[in-house]
Short mmCIF file of C-alpha atoms in Angstrom, two decimals:
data_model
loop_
_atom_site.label_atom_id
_atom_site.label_comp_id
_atom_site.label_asym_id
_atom_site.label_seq_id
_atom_site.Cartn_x
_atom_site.Cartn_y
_atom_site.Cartn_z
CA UNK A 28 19.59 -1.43 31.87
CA UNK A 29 17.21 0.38 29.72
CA UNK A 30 14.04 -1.70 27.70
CA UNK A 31 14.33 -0.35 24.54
CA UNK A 32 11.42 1.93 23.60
CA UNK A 33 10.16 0.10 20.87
CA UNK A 34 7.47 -2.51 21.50
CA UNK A 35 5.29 -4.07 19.40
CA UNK A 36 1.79 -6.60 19.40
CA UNK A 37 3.59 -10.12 20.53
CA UNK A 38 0.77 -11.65 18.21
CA UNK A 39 2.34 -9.77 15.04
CA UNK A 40 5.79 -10.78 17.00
CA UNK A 41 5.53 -13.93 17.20
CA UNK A 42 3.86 -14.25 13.39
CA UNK A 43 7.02 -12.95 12.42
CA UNK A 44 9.48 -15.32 14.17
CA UNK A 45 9.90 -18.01 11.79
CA UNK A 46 11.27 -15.40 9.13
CA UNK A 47 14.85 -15.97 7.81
CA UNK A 48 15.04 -14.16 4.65
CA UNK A 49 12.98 -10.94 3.45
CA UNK A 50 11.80 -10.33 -0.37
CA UNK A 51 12.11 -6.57 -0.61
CA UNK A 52 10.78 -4.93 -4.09
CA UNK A 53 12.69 -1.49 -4.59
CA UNK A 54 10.51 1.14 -6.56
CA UNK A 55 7.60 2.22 -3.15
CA UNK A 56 9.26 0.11 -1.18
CA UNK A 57 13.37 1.29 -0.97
CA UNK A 58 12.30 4.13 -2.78
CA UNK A 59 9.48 6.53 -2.76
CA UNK A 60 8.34 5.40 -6.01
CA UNK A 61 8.91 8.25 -8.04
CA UNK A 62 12.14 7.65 -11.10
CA UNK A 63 13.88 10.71 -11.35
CA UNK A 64 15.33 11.03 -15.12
CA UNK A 65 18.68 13.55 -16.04
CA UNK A 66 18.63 15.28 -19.39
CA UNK A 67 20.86 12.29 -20.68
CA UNK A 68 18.37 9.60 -19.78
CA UNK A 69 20.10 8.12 -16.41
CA UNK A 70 17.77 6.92 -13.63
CA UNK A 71 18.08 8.71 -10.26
CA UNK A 72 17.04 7.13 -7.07
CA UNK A 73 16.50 8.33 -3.47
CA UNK A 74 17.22 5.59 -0.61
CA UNK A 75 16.23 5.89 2.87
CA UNK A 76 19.42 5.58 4.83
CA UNK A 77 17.14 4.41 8.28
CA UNK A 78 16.04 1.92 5.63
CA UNK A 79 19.31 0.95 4.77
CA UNK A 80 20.58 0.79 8.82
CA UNK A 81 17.65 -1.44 8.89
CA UNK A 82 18.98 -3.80 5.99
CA UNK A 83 22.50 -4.19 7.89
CA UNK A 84 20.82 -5.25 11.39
CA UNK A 85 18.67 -7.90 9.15
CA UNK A 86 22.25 -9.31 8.16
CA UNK A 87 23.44 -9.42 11.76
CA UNK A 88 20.81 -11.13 13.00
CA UNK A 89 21.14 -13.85 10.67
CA UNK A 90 18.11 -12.78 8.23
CA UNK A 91 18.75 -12.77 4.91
CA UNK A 92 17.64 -9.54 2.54
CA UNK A 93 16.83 -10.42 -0.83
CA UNK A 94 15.93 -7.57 -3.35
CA UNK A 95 13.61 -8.93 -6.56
CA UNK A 96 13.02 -6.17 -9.07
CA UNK A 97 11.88 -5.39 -11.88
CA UNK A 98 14.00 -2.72 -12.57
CA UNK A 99 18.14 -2.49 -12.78
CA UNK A 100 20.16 0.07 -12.06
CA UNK A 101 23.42 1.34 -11.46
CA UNK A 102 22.39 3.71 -8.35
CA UNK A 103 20.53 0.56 -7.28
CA UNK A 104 23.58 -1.58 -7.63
CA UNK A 105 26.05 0.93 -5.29
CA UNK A 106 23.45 1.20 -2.97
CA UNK A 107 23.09 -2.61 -2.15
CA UNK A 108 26.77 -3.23 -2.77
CA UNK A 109 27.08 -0.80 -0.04
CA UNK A 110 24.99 -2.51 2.49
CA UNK A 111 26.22 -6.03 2.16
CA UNK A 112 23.34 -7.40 0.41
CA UNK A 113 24.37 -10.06 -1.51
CA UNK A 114 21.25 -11.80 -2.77
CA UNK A 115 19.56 -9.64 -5.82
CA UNK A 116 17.34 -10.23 -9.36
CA UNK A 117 17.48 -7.16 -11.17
CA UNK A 118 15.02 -6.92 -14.26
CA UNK A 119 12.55 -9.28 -14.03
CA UNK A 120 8.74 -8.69 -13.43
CA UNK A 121 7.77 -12.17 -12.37
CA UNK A 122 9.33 -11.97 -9.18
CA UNK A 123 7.64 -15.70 -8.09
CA UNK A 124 10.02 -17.94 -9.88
CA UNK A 125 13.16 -15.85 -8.72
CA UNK A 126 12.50 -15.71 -5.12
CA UNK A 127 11.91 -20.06 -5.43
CA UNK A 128 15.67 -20.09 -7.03
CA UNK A 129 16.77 -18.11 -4.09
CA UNK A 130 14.87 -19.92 -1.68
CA UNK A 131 16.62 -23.23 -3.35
CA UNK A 132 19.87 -21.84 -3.25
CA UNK A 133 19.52 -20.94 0.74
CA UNK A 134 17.72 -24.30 1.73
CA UNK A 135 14.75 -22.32 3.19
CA UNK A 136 11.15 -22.20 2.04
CA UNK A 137 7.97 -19.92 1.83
CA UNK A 138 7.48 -20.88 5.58
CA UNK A 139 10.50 -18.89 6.59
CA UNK A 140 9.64 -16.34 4.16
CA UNK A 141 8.78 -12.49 4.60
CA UNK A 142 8.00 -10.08 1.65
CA UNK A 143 7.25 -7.00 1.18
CA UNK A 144 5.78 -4.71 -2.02
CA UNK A 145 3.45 -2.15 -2.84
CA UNK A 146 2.06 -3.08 -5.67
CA UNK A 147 0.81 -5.79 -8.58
CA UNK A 148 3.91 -7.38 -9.60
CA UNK A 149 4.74 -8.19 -5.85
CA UNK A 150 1.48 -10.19 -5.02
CA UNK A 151 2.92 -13.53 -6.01
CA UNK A 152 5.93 -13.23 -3.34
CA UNK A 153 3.38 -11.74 -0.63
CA UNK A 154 0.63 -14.21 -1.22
CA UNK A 155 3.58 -17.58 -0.63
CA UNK A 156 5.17 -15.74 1.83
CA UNK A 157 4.36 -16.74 5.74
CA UNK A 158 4.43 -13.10 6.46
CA UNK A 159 3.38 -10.29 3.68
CA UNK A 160 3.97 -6.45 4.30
CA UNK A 161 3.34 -3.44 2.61
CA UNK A 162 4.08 0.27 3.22
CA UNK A 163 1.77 2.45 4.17
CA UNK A 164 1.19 3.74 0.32
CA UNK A 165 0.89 0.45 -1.35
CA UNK A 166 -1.99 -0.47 -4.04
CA UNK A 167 -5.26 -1.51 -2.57
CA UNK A 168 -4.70 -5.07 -3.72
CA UNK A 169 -1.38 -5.21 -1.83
CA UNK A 170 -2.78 -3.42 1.29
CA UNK A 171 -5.50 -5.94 1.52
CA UNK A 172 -3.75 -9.11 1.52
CA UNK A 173 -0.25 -7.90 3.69
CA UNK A 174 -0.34 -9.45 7.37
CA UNK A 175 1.29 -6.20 8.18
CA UNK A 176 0.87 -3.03 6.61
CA UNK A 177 3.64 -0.20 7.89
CA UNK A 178 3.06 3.01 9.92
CA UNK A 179 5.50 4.78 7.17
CA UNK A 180 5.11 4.99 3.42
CA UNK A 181 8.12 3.24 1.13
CA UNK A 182 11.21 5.17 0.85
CA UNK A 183 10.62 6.89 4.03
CA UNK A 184 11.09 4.49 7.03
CA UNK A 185 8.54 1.14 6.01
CA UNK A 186 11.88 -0.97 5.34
CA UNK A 187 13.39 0.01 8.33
CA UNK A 188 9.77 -0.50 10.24
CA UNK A 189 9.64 -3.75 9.32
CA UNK A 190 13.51 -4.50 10.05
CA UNK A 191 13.02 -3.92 13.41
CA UNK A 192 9.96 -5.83 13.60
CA UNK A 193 12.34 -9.21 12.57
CA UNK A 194 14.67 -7.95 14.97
CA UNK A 195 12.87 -8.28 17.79
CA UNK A 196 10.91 -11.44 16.53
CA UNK A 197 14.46 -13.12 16.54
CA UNK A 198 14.91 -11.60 19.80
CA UNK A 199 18.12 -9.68 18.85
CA UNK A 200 16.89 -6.32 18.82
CA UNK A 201 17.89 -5.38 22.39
CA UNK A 202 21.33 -7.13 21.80
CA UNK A 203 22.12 -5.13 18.98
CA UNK A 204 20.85 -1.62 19.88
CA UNK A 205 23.08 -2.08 23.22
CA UNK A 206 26.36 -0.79 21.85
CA UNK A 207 24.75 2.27 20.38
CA UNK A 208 23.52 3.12 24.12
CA UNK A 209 27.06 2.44 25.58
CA UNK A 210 27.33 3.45 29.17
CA UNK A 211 23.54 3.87 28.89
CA UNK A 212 22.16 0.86 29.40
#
C-alpha cells in the first residue's frame, strides 16, 4: 500500500484535530476575489473545482462546511447547491453573530471551530475560531493573526489546501483517497 504523498507538520496536524465545522468566506477565498459584471448587471464568479473536491471530502469526513458572506448570489447558490453544502448566510457583513447561530444549531462551539478569510470582515470568525486560516493573498491584518496561512492564493487551490489539512487531522485522508488509487494501493 502506498503513503499518500501528502504530509504535513504533525504540530499544525494535530492543532487542527479538534475541527468539526469550517467558516469559509467566498469573495479571495472560493473565489479569486475579482466580481466579474455582464452588460446587464449580473455577477459572474469563477470557483476552483480542486476547491470544491475539497468541500465534498470535508462532508465525508464528518466536517461540516459553512459559507458566511457578505455577498449573495445566484452563481454562488448553484455552486454550493452542487456540492452538498447545506449550511450558508448569504448577505450579511457581520459574519460573528451568524457563525454563533450556526454553531447553536449544530451543538458545537468556537473550540471545534476552523475559519478561514482574507480580509476585514472575516477577523471576528478567525479571531474565535480554534484554528484561523488565510490564503496566501489575504490582507495583512488577516495574514497576521491566521494559525495557518496557505501555500495557494483564494480561488486557486487555498480551500482545497486547507481541506486536506482537516482530512488528515481527522485521520481520514488516506481512507478516502484509497478508492481513487484502486488496484494501486
Amino acid at each position: 500500500m502506498h503513503s499518500p504523498a501528502l504530509t504535513l507538520d504533525p504540530a499544525l496536524l494535530l492543532a487542527a484535530q479538534p475541527v468539526r465545522i469550517v467558516f469559509f468566506d467566498v469573495d479571495g477565498v472560493l473565489t479569486d476575489g475579482g466580481l466579474l459584471y455582464t452588460e446587464s448587471g449580473e455577477t459572474l464568479k469563477r470557483f476552483n473545482t480542486l476547491d470544491g473536491h475539497g468541500l465534498k471530502l470535508l462532508q465525508k469526513a464528518g466536517i461540516t462546511p459553512a459559507i458566511i458572506t457578505g455577498r449573495d448570489s445566484a452563481p454562488l447558490r448553484t455552486r454550493l447547491q452542487a456540492l452538498g453544502v447545506q449550511h450558508a448566510v448569504f448577505g450579511t457583513e457581520d459574519k460573528l453573530p451568524a457563525a454563533e447561530r450556526l454553531l447553536a444549531e449544530l451543538g458545537l462551539d468556537w473550540s471545534q471551530a476552523a475559519a478561514m478569510g482574507d480580509d476585514w470582515p472575516d477577523l471576528p470568525m478567525l479571531v474565535h475560531a480554534a484554528f484561523a486560516v488565510a490564503p496566501a493573498n489575504a490582507h495583512a491584518e488577516v495574514l497576521a493573526r491566521a494559525h495557518y496561512v496557505t501555500t495557494r492564493p483564494g480561488g486557486q487551490g487555498a480551500v482545497r489546501e486547507l481541506c486536506d489539512l482537516l482530512l488528515q487531522a481527522s485521520g481520514r485522508y488516506a481512507s478516502l483517497l484509497a478508492p481513487y488509487l484502486g488496484s494501486a494501493t
